[in-house]
Coordinates of C-alpha atoms in Angstrom, one line a residue:
X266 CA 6.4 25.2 20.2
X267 CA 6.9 22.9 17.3
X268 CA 3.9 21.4 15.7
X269 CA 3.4 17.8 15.3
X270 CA 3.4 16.6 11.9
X271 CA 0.7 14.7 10.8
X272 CA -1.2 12.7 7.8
X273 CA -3.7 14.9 5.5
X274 CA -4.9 13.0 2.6
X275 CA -6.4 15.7 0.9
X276 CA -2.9 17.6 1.1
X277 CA -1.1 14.2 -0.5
X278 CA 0.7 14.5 -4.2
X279 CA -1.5 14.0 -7.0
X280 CA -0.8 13.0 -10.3
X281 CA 0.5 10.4 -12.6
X282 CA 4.1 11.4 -13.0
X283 CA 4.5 12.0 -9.0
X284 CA 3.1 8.9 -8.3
X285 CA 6.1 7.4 -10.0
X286 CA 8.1 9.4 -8.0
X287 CA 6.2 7.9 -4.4
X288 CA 7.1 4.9 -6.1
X289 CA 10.2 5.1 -6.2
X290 CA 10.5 6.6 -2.6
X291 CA 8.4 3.5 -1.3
X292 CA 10.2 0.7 -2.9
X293 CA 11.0 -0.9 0.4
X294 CA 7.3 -0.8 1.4
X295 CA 6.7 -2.3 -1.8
X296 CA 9.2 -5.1 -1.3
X297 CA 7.6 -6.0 2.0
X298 CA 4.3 -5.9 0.2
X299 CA 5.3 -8.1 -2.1
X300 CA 7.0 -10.6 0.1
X301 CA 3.7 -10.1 2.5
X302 CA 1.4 -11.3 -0.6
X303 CA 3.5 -14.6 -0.9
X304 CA 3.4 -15.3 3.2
X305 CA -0.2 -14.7 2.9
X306 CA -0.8 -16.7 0.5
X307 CA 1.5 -20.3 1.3
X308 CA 0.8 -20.0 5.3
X309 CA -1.5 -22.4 6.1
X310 CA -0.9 -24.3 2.3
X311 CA 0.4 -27.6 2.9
X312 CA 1.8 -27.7 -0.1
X313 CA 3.4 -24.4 -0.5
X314 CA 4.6 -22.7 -3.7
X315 CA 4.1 -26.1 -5.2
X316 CA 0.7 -25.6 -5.1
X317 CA 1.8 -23.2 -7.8
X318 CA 2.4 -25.9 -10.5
X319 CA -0.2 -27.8 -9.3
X320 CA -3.4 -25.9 -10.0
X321 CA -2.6 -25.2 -13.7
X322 CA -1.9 -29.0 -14.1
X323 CA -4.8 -30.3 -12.5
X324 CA -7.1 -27.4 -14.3
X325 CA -5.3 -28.6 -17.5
X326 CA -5.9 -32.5 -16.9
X327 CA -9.9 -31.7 -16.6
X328 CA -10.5 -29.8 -19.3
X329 CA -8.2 -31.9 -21.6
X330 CA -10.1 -34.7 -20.6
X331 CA -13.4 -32.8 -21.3
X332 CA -12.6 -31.3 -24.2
X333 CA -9.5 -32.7 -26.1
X334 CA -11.1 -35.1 -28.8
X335 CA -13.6 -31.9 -29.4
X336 CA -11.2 -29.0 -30.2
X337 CA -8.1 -29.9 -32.9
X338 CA -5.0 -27.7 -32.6
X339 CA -2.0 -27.1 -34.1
X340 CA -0.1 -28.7 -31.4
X341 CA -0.7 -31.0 -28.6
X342 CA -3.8 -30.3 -26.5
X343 CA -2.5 -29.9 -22.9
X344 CA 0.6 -27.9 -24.4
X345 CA -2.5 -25.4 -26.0
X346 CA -4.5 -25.6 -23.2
X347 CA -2.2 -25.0 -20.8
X348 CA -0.6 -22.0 -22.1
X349 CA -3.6 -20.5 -22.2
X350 CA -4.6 -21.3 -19.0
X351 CA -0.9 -19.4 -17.9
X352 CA -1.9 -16.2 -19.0
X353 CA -5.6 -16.4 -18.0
X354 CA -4.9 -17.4 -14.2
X355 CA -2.3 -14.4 -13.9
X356 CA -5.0 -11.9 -15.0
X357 CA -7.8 -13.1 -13.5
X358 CA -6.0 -13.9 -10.2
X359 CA -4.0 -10.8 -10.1
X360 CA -7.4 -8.4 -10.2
X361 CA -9.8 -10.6 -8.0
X362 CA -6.7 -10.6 -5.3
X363 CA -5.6 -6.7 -5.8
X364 CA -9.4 -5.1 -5.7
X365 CA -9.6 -6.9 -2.1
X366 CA -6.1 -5.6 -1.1
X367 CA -7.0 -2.1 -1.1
X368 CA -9.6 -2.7 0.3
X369 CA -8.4 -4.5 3.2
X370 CA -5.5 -2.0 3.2
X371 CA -8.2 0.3 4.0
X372 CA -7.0 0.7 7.3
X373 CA -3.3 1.5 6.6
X374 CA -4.7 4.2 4.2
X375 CA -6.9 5.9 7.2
X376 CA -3.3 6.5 9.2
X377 CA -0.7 7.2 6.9
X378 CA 0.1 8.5 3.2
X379 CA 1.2 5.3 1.1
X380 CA 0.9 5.8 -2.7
X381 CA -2.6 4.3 -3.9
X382 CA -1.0 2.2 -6.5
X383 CA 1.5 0.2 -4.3
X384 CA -1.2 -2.6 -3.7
X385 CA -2.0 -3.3 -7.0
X386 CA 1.7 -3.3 -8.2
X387 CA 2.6 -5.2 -5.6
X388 CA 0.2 -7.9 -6.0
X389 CA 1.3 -8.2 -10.3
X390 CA 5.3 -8.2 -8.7
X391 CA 4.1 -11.0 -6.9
X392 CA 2.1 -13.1 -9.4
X393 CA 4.4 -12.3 -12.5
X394 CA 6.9 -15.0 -10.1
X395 CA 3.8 -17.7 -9.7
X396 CA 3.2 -17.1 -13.7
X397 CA 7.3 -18.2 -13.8
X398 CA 6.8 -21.4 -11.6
X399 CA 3.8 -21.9 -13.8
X400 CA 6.2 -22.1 -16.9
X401 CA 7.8 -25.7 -15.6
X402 CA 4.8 -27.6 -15.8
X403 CA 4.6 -25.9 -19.1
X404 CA 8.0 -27.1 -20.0
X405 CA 7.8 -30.6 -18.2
X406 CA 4.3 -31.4 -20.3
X407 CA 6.3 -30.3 -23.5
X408 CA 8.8 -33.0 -23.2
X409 CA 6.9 -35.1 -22.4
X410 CA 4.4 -34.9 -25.1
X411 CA 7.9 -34.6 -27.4
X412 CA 6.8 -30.9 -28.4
X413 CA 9.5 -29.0 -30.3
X414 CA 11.1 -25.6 -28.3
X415 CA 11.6 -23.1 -31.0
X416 CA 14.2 -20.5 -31.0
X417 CA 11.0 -17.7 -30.8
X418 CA 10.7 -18.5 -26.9
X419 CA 12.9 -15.0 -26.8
X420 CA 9.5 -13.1 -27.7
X421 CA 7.4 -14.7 -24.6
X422 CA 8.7 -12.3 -22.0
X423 CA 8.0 -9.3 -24.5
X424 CA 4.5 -10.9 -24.2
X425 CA 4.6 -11.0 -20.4
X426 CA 5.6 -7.6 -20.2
X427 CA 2.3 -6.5 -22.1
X428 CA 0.2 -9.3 -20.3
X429 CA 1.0 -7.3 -16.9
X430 CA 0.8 -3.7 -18.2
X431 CA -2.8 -4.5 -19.2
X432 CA -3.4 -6.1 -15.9
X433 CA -2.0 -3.6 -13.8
X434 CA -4.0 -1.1 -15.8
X435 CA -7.1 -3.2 -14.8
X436 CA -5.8 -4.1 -11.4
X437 CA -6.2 0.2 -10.9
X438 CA -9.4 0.6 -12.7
X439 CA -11.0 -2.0 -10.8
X440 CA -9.9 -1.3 -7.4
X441 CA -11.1 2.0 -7.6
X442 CA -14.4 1.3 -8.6
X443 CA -14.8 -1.5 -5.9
X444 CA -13.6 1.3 -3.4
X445 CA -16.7 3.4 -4.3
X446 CA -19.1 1.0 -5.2
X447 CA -19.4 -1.9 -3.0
X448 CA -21.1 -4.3 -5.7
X449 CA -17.9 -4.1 -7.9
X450 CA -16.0 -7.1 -6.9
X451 CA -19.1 -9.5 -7.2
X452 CA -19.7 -8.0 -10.4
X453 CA -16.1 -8.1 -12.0
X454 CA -15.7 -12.1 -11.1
X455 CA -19.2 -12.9 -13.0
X456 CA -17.6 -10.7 -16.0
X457 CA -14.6 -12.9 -15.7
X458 CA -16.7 -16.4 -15.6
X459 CA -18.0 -14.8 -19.2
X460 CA -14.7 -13.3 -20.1
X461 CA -13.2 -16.9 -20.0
X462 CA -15.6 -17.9 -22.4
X463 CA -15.5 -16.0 -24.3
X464 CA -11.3 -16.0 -24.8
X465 CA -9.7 -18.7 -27.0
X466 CA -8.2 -19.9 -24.1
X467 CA -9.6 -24.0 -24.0
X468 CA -10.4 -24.1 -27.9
X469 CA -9.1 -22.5 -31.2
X470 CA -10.8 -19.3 -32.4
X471 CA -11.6 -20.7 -35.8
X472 CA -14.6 -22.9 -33.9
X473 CA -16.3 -19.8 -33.7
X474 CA -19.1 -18.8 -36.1
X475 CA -18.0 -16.7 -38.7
X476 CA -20.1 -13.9 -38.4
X477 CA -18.9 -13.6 -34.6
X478 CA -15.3 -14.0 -34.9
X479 CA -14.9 -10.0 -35.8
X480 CA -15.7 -10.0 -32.2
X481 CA -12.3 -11.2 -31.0
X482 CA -10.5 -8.4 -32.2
X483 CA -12.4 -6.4 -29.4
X484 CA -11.0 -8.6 -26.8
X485 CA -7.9 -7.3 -25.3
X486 CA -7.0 -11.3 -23.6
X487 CA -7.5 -13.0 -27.5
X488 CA -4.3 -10.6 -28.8
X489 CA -2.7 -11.3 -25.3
X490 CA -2.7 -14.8 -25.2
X491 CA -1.8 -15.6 -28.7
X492 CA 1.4 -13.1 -28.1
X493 CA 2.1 -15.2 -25.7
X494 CA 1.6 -18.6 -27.7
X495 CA 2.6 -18.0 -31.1
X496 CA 6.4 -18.2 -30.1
X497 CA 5.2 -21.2 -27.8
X498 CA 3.5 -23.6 -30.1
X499 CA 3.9 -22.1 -33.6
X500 CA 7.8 -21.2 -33.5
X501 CA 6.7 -17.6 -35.2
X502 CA 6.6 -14.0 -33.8
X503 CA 3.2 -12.9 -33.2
X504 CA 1.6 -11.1 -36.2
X505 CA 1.8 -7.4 -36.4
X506 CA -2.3 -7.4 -36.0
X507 CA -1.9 -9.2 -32.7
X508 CA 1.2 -7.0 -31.4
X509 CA -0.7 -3.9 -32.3
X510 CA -4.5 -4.6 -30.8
X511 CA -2.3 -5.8 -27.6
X512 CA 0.1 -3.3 -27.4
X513 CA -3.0 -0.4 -28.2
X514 CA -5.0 -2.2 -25.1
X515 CA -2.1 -3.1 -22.7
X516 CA -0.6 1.1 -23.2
X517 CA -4.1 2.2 -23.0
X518 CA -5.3 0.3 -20.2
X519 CA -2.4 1.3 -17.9
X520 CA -2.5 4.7 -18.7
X521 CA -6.7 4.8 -17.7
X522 CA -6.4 2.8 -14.9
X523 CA -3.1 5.0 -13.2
X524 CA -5.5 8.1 -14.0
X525 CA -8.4 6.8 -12.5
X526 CA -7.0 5.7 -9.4
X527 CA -4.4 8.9 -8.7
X528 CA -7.5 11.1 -9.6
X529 CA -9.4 9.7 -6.9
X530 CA -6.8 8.6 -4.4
X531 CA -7.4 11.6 -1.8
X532 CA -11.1 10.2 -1.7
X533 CA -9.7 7.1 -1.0
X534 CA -9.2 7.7 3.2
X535 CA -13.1 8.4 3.7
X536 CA -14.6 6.0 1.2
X537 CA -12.5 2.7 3.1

């Protein structure tokens, strides 16, 4: 008499490398995912995927307002602003919206083996395509404001690539910790509220005192953003003490949070 097969998730594969491999053997589970996240998301939206273009305009048009005759910049304001705000709303939503899909996957986890790190991949898949609708108000306010496009735009998806290593890497970390300790999630969006502030995101870096502005080089957003806007607004590749600090945190951060979260993953069936 055959036996029936069935779903141990202390028996499942552990390990970095073969949970590239589940990856790989998932990718259609992954795609649904993915395409999931978006359905989710626009369902009951009026507006859709334009909503998309919208919220970074309308975030940009306050604080510009607030703000733009009290921080100078190199270049226009809104064009500043706004490319900030790009990379901070694909980090920031990316982790808040991934910690709560594990979570809530919770029950898929309980019934069959799915590799732990298919939410929080999934959710980055899906918000690396709002952080490219998010690029045409970018583009639209740049005309309009007559700001030049320099031939350095090349570099900006070098920059995304490193912007969503080191969120995935946090997207892991983070849902992990929210899967054994309840109080996480609240805790993570008031280090964000501070984390904002704390990033040159609506004002220069050079408004800072100088005795605090060492600080920056600590913060793994500061080199992330300015990869990202140096090719943007200046027309120059990023400095090598910006590439470096982001590449070090963005390689690092992956590689601790895929750890973390494939160490811990056959815990994760009794803890959701």
């Amino acid at each position: 008499m055959s036996s029936v097969p069935f779903y141990d998730s202390a028996g499942r594969r552990t390990g970095m490398v073969a949970e590239i491999r589940e990856l790989v053997r998932y990718r259609d589970l992954l795609t649904l995912l993915v395409s999931q996240i978006t359905k989710n998301r626009y369902k009951r939206s009026a507006l859709g995927v334009l909503w998309t273009l919208l919220n970074p305009l309308i975030s940009m048009a306050v604080l510009t307002i607030a703000f733009s005759t009290v921080f100078k910049t190199s270049a226009a304001y809104p064009v500043y602003l706004l490319s900030g705000l790009i990379c901070w709303n694909f980090f920031a939503q990316t982790t808040t919206y991934s910690m709560g899909s594990l979570l809530w996957g919770g029950a898929l986890i309980k019934r069959v083996y799915v590799p732990c790190t298919i939410f929080g991949l999934a959710a980055v898949i899906n918000n690396l395509t709002n952080l490219g609708f998010s690029m045409v108000p970018l583009v639209l306010i740049m005309i309009v404001l007559k700001q030049p496009f320099h031939a350095t735009w090349w570099f900006v998806p070098v920059a995304v690539v490193l912007l969503a290593a080191f969120t995935l890497g946090m997207t892991l970390l983070m849902s992990t910790l929210a899967v054994f300790f309840g109080d996480v999630v609240d805790m993570f969006q008031l280090i964000l509220q501070s984390w904002f502030f704390l990033t040159p995101v609506m004002y220069p870096p050079e408004v800072l005192p100088v005795r605090y502005q060492w600080l920056m080089v600590l913060n793994p957003m500061y080199h992330l953003v300015e990869l990202f806007r140096a090719p943007i607004i200046k027309g120059e590749l990023p400095t090598l003490h910006h590439l470096a600090w982001g590449a070090m945190f963005a390689g690092t951060t992956l590689l601790l949070g895929w750890f973390t979260i494939t160490r811990k993953a056959n815990e994760f069936a009794y803890r959701l």
